CSV table of C-alpha atoms and ligand atoms in Angstrom, one decimal:
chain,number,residue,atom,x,y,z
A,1,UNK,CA,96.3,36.0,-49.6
A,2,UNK,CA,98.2,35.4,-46.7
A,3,UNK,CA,96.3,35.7,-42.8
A,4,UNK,CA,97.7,38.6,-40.9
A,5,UNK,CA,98.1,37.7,-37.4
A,6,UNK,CA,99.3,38.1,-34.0
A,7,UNK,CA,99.8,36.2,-31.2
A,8,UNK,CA,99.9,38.2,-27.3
A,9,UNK,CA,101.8,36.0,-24.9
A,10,UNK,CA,103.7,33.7,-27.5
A,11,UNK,CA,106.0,32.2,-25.0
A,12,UNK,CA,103.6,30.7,-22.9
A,13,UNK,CA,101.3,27.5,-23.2
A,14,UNK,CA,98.5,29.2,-25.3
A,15,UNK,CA,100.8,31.3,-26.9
A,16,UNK,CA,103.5,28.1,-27.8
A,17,UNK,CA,100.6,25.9,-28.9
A,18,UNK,CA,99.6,28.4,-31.1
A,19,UNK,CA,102.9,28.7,-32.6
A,20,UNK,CA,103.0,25.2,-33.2
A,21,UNK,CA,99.6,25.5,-35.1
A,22,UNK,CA,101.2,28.3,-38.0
A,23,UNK,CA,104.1,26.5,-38.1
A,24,UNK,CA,102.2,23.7,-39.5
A,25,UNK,CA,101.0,25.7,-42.5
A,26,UNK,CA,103.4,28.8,-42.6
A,27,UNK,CA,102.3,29.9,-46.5
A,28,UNK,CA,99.0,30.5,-45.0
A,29,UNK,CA,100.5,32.8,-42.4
A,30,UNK,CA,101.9,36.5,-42.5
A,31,UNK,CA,102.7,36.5,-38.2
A,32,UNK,CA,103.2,40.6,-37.9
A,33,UNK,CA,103.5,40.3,-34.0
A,34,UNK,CA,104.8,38.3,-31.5
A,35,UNK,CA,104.8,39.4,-27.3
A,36,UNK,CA,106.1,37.8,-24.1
A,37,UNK,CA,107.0,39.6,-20.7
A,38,UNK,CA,111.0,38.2,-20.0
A,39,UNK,CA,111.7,35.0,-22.3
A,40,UNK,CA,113.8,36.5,-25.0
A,41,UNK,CA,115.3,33.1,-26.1
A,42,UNK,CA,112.0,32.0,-26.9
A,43,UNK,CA,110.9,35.1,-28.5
A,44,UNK,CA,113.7,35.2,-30.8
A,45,UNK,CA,114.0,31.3,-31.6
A,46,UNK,CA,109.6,32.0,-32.9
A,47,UNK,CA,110.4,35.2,-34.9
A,48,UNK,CA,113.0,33.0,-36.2
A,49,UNK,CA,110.8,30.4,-37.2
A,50,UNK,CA,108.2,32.6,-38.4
A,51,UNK,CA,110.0,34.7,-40.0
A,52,UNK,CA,108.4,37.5,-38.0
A,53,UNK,CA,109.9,41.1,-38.3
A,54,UNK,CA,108.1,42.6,-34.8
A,55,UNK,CA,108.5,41.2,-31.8
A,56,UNK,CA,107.5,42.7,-28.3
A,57,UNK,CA,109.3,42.4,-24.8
A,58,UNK,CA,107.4,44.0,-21.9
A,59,UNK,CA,109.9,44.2,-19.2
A,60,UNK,CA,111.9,46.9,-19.5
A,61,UNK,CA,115.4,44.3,-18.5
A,62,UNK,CA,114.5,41.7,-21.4
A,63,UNK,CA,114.0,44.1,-23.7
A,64,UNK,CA,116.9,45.9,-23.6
A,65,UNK,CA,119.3,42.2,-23.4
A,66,UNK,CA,117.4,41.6,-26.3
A,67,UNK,CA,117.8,44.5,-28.2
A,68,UNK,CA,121.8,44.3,-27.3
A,69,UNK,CA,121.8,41.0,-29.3
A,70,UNK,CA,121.0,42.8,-32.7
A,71,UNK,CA,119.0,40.5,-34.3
A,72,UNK,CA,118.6,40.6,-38.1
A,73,UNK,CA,115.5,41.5,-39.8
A,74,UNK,CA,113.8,41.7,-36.8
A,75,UNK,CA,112.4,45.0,-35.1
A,76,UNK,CA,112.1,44.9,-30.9
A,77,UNK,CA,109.4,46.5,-29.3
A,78,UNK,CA,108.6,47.2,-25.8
A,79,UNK,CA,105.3,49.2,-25.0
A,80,UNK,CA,102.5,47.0,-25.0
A,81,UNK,CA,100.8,50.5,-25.0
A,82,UNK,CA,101.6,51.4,-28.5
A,83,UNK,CA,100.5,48.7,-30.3
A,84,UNK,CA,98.7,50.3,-33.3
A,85,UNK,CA,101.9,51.5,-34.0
A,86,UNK,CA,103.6,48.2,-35.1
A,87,UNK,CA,100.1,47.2,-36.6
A,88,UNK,CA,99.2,49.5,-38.8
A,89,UNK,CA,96.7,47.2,-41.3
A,90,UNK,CA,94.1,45.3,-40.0
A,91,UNK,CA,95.0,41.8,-38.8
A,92,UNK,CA,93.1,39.0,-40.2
A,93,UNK,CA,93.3,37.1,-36.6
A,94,UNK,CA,94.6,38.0,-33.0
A,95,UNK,CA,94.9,35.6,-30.0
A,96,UNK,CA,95.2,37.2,-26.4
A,97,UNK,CA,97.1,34.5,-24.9
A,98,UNK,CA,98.8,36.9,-22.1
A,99,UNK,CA,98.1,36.0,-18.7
A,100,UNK,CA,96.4,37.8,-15.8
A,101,UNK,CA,94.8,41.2,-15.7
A,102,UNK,CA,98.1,42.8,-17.8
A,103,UNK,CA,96.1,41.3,-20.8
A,104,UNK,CA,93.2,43.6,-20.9
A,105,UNK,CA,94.7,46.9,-22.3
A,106,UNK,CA,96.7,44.8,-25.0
A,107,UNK,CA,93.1,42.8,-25.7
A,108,UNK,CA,91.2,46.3,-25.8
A,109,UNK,CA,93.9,47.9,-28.2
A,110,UNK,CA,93.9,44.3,-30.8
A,111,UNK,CA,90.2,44.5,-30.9
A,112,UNK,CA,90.5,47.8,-33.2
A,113,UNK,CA,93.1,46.1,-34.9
A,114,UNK,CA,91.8,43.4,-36.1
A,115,UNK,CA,88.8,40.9,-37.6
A,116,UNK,CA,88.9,38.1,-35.7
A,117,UNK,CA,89.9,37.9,-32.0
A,118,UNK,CA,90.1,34.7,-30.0
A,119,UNK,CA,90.7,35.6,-26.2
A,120,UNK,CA,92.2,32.9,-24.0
A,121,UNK,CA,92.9,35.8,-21.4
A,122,UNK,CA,89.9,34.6,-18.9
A,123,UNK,CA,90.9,37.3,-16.4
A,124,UNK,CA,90.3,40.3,-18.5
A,125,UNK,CA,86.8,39.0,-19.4
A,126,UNK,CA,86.0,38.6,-15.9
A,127,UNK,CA,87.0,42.2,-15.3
A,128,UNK,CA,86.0,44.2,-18.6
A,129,UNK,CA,83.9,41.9,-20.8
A,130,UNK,CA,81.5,45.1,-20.8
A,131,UNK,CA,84.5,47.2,-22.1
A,132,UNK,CA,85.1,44.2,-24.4
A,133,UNK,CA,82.1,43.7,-25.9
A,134,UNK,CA,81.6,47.7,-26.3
A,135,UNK,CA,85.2,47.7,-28.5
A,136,UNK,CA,84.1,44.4,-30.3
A,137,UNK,CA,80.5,45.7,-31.3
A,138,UNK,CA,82.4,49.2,-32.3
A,139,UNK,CA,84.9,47.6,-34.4
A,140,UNK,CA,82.9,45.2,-36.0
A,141,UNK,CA,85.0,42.5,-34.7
A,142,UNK,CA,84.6,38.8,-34.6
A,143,UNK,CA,85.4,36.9,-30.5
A,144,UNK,CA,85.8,33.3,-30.1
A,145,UNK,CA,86.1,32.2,-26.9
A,146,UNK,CA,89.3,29.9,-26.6
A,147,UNK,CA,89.1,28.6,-22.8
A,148,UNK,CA,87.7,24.8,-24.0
A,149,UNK,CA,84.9,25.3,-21.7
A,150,UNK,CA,83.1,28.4,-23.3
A,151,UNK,CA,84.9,27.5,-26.8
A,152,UNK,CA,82.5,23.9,-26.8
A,153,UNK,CA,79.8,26.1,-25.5
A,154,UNK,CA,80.1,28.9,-28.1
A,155,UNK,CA,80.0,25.8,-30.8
A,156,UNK,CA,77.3,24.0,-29.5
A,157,UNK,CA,75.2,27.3,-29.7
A,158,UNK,CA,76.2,28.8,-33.1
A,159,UNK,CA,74.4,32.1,-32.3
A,160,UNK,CA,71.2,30.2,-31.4
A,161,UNK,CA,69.4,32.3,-28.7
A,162,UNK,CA,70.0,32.3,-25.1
A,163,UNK,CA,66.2,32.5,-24.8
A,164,UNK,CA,66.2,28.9,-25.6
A,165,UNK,CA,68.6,28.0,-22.8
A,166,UNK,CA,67.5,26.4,-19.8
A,167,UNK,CA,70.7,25.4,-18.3
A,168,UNK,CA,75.1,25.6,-18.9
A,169,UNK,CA,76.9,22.8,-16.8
A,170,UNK,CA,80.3,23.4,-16.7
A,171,UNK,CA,82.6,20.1,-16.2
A,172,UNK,CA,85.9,20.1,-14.0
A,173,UNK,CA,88.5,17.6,-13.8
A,174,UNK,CA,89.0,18.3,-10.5
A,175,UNK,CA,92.9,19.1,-10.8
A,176,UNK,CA,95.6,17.3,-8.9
A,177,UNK,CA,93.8,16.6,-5.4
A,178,UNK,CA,90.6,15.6,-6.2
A,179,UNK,CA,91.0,11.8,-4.8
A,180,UNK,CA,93.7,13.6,-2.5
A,181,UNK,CA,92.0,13.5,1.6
A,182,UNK,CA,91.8,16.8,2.8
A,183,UNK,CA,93.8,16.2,6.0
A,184,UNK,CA,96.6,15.9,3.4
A,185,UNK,CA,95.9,19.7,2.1
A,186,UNK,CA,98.5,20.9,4.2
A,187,UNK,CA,101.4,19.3,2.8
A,188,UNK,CA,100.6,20.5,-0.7
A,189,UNK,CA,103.7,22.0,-3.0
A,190,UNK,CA,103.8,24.4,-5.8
A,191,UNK,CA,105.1,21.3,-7.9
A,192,UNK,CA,102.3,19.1,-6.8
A,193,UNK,CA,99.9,21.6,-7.7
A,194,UNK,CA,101.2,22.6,-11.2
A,195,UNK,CA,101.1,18.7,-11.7
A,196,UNK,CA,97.4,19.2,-13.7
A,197,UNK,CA,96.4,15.7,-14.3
A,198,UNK,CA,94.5,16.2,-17.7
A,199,UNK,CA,95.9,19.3,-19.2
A,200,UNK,CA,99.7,21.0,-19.9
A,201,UNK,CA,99.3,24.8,-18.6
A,202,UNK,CA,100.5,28.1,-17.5
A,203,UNK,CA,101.6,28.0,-13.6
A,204,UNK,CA,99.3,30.3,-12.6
A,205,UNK,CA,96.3,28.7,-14.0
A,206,UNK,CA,97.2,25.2,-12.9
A,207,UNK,CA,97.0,26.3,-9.3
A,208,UNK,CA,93.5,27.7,-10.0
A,209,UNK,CA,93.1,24.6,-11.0
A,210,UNK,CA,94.1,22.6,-8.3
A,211,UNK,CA,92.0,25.2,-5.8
A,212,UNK,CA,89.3,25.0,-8.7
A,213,UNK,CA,89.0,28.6,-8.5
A,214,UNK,CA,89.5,28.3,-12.2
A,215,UNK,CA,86.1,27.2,-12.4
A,216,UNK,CA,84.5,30.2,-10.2
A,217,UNK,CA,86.6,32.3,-13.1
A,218,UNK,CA,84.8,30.3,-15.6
A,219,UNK,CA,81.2,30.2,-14.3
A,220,UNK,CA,81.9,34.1,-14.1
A,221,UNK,CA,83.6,34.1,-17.7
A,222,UNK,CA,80.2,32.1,-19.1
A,223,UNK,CA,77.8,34.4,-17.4
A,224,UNK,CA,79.6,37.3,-18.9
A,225,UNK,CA,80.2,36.2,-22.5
A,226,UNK,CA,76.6,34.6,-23.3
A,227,UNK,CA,74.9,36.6,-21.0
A,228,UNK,CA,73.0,34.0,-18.5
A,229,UNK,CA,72.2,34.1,-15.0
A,230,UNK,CA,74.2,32.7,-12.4
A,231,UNK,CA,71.4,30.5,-11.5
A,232,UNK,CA,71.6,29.1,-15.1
A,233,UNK,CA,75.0,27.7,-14.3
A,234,UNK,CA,76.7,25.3,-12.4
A,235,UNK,CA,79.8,22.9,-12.1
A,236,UNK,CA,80.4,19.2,-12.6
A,237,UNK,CA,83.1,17.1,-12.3
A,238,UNK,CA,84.3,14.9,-15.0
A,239,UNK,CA,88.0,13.5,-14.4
A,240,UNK,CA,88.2,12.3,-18.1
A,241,UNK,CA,87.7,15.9,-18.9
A,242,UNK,CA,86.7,14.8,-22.5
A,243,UNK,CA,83.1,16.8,-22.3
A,244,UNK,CA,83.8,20.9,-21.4
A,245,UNK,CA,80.5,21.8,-21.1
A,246,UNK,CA,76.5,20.6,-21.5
A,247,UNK,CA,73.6,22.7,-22.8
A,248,UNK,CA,70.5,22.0,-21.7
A,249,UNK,CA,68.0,23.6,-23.7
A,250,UNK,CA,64.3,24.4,-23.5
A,251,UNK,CA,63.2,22.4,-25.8
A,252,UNK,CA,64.2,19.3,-24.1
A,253,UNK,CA,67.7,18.7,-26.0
A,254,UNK,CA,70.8,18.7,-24.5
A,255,UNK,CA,74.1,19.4,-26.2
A,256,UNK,CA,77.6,17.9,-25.3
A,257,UNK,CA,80.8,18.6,-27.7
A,258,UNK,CA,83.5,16.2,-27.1
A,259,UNK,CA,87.5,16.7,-27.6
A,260,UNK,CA,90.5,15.6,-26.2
A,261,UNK,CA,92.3,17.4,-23.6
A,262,UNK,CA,94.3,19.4,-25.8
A,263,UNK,CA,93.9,23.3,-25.8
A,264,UNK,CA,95.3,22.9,-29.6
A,265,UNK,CA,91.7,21.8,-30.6
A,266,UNK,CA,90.0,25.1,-30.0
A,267,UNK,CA,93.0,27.6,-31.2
A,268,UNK,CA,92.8,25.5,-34.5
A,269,UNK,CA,89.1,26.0,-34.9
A,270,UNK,CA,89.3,29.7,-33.8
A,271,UNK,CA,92.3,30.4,-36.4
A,272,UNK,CA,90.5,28.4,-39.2
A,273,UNK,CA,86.8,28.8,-38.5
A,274,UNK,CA,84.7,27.0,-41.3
A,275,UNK,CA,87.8,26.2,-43.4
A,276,UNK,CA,87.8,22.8,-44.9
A,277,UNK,CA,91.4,21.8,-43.4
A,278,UNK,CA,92.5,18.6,-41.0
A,279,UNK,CA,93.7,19.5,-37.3
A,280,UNK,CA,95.1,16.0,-38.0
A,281,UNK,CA,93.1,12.4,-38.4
A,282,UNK,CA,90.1,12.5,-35.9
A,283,UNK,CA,90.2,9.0,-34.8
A,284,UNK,CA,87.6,9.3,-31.7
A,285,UNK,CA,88.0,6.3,-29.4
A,286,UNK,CA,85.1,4.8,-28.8
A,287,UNK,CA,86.5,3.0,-25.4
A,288,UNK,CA,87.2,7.0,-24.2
A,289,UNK,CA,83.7,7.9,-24.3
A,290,UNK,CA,82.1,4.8,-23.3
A,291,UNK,CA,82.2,5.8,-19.7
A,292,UNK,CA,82.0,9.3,-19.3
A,293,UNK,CA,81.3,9.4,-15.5
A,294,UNK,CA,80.4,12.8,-14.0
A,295,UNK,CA,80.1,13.3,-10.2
A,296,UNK,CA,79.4,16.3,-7.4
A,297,UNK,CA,81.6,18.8,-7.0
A,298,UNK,CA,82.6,19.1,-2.8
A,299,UNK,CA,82.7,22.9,-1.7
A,300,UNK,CA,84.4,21.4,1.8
A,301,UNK,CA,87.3,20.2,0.3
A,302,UNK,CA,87.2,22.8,-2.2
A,303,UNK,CA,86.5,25.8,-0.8
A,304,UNK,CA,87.4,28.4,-3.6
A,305,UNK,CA,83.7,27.0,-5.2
A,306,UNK,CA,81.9,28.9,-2.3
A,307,UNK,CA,83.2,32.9,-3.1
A,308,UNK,CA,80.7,32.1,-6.3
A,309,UNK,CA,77.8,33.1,-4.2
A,310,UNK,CA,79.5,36.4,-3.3
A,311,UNK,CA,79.9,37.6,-7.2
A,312,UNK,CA,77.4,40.0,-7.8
A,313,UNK,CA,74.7,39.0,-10.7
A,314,UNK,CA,75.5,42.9,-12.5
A,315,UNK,CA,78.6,43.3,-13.4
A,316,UNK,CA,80.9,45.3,-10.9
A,317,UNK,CA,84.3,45.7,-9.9
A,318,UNK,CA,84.5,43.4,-6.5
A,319,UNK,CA,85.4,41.0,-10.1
A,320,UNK,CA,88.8,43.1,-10.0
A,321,UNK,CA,88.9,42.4,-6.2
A,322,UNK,CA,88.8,38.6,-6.7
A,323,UNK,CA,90.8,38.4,-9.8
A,324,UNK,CA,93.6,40.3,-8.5
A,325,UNK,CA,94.1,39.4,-4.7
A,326,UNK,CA,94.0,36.0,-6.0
A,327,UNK,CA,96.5,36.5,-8.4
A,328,UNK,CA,99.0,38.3,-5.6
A,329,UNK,CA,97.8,35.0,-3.4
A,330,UNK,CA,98.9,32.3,-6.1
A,331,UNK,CA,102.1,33.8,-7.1
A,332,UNK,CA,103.2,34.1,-2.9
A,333,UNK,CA,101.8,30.2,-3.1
A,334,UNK,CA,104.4,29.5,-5.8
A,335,UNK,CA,106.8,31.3,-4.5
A,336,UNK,CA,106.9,29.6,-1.2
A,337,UNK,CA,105.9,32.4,1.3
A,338,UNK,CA,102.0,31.1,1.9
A,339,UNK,CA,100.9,27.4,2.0
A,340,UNK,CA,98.1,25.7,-0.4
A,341,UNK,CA,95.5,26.4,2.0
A,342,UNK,CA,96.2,30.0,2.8
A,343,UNK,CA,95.4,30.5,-0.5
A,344,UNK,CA,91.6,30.6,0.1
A,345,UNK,CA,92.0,31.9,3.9
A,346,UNK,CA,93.3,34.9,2.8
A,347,UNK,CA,91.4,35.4,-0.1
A,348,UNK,CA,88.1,35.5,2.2
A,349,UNK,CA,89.3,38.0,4.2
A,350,UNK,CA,90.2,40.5,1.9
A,351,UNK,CA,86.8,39.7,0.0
A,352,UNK,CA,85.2,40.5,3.1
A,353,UNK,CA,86.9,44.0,3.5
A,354,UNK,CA,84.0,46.6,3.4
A,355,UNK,CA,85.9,48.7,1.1
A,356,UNK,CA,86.2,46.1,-1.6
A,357,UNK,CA,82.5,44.9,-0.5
A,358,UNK,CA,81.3,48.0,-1.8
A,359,UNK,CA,82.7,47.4,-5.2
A,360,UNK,CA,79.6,44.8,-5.8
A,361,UNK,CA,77.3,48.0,-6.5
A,362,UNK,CA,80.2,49.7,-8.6
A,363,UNK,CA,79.8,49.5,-12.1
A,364,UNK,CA,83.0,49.0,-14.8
A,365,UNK,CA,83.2,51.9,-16.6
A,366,UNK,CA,86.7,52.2,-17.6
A,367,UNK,CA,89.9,50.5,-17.8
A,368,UNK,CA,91.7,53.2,-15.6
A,369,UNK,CA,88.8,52.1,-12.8
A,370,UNK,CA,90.1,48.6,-13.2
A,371,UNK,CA,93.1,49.1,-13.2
A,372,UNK,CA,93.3,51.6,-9.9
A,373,UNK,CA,91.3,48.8,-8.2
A,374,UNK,CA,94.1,46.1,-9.5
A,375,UNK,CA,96.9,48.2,-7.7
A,376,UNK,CA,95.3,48.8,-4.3
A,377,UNK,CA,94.5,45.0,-4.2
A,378,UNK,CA,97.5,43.9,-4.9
A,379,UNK,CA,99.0,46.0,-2.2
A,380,UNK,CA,96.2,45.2,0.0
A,381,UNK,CA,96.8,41.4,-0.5
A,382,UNK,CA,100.4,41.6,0.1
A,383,UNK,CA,99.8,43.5,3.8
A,384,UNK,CA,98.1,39.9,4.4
A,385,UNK,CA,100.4,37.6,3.6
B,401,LIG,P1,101.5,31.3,-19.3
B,401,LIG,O1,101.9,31.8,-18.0
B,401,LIG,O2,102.0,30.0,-19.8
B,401,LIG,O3,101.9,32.4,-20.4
B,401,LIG,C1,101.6,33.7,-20.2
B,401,LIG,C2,102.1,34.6,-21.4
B,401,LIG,O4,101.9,36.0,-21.0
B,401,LIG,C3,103.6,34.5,-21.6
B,401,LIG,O5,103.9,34.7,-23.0
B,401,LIG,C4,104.2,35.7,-20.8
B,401,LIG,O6,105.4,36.1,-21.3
B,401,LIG,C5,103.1,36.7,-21.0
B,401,LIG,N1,103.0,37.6,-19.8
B,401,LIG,C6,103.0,37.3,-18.5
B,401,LIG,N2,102.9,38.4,-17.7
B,401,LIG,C7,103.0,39.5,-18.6
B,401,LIG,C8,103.1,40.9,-18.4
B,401,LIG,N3,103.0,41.4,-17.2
B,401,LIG,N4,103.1,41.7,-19.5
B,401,LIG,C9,103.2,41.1,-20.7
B,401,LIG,N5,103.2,39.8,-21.0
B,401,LIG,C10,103.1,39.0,-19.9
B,401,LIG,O7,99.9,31.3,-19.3
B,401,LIG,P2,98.9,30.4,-20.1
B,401,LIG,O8,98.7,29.2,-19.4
B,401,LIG,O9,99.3,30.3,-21.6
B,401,LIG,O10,97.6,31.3,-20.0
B,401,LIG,C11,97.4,32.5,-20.7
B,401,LIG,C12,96.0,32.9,-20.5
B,401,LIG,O11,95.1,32.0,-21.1
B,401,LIG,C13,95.5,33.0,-19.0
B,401,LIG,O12,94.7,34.1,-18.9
B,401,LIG,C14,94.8,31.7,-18.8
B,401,LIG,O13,93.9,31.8,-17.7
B,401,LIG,C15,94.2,31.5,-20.1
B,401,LIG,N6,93.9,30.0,-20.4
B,401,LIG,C16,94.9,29.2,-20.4
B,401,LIG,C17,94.7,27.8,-20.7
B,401,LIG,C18,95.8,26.8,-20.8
B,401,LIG,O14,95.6,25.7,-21.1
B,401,LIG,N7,97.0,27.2,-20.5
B,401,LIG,C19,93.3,27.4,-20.9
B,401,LIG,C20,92.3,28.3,-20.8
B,401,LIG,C21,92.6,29.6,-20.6
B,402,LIG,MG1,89.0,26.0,-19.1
């Protein structure tokens, strides 16, 4: 029998890497869905491929250019909304590969449609991983983890308990500017920024990377998902970026996992799980490993690492508050209106409105709560910039 899947956010670097994965084997593969916000030449030239007969388009412009191409054989979509409509058996395996917080309803909605899902979408588990977790226990469903931090960390652990944990170390590459002298900060470009070093990504995340506020996300992402402390986590740098975490356990063991930076290594293991089948020949060089070198991280030059201390240890929504003024913050980076360093400048301010301070004691208790506090943010943010 053929795996039922879907894949949210096909066009972009999860979601293409994925792609590339089913292609390999397509008579394993029944693909039932494929979503991307604008990039209808992609979209089509997957279904294509795929042979996929539902494909979504979110904004409202795409769709309709798309839909005025008539396609053959292929249905067009546009209401991330109605998804259950256009899935109507249970999919074997999802991947929420959509970026930013306009994941989380889509992620909520797959999670009662299908077995498995595998959520790349780090912003939505910041947010709503008690909203996750509560559809995932209802449903029955099986998460993997797919960011290759908590994906090695999720392996190493195979449902062992987190009583036995003493300690999570979470490495860093430490993006484009790590050897880069602070004085130079100011002269930083989007392209320099989105010039990751170790690993091919999504805009958005590459800058997070470069500010390494993608590894505040991912401290917050690992407290959520295995349920830790704060204080049983912290960051380390490791340019090679070959180890993604370390688990230090009670009992005096510690656990590494070791992969190449290439986010195709945990979306093969989440899609095929225990099945005997090669990613391709594992030819581990020995010279790779042989000086794995792991230093301090450096809060002055990196700044973003410091607005950890101001997440609260429950979860809340000031998560929202971070998340999505960051977001706003990022995309006016990219888009040339604020410089690198503004980044963080603004970002403390709004953090330190008392309105949004409040938010640490507040509870998630719905998406529509989330999702208010996402749009005043957002609007807040852009009074700032
Ligand atoms: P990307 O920007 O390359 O792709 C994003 C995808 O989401 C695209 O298909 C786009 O069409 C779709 N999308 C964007 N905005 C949308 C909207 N408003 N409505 C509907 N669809 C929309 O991003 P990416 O780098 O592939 O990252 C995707 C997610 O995975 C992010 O949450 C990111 O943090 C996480 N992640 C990425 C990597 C990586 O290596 N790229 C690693 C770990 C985690
Ligand atoms: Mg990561």
């Amino acid at each position: 029998m053929k795996k039922k899947i879907a894949i949210l956010g096909s066009t972009g670097s999860i979601g293409k890497t994925t792609v590339n994965i089913v292609k390999k084997n397509q008579k394993k593969f029944d693909v039932i869905l494929l979503t991307t916000n604008k990039n209808v030449k992609e979209i089509i030239k997957q279904a294509t491929i795929l042979k996929v007969k539902n494909i979504l388009i979110s904004s409202k412009k795409h769709y309709l250019l798309a839909k005025s191409k008539k396609i053959k054989n292929v249905k067009i979509h546009n209401n991330l909304d109605n998804l259950n409509k256009i899935i109507k058996k249970k999919l074997d395996y999802c991947i929420s590969a959509i970026t930013g917080l306009a994941g989380l309803k889509p992620t909520l909605n797959c999670i009662k449609l299908t077995k498995k899902i595998a959520i790349a979408n780090k912003e939505s588990i910041i947010c709503a991983w008690n909203l996750i977790n509560k559809e995932l226990k209802k449903n029955n469903t099986k998460f993997i983890p797919v960011d290759s931090e908590h994906f090695s960390i999720w392996s190493l652990l195979n449902n062992s308990k987190k009583e036995k944990i003493h300690k999570i170390i979470i490495t860093a590459s430490g993006g484009p500017f790590l050897n880069l002298p602070k004085k130079r900060f100011k002269k930083i470009t989007p392209k320099k920024a989105i010039s990751h070093p170790r690993w091919s990504m999504g805009k958005k995340i590459s800058v997070d990377s470069a500010t390494m506020m993608n590894k505040v996300f991912e401290v917050i992402e690992a407290k959520k998902i295995f349920n830790l402390k704060f204080s049983q986590l912290c960051i380390i740098v490791h340019p090679k970026s070959y180890v993604h975490a370390l688990i230090l356990f009670k009992n005096g063991l510690t656990k590494i996992l070791v992969h190449d930076t290439d986010m195709s290594i945990p979306i093969f293991n989440s899609i095929y799980g225990s099945e005997s089948i090669y990613y391709k020949t594992n030819s581990l060089n020995i010279n790779t490993i042989n000086n794995l070198d792991f230093v301090k991280t450096d809060n002055k030059k990196f700044p973003a690492l410091k607005f950890l201390k101001k997440i609260p240890d429950k979860s809340s929504l000031f998560e929202t508050v971070l998340i999505s003024s960051n977001d706003v913050l990022v995309d006016s980076f990219l888009n040339k209106t604020i410089k690198y360093e503004d980044i963080n400048k603004k970002l403390k301010k709004i953090l330190n409105i008392s309105e949004f301070k409040r938010l640490k004691k507040v509870y998630p208790k719905s998406l529509k709560q989330i999702i208010d506090i996402d749009k005043k943010v957002r609007l807040k943010t852009q009074f700032y910039i």
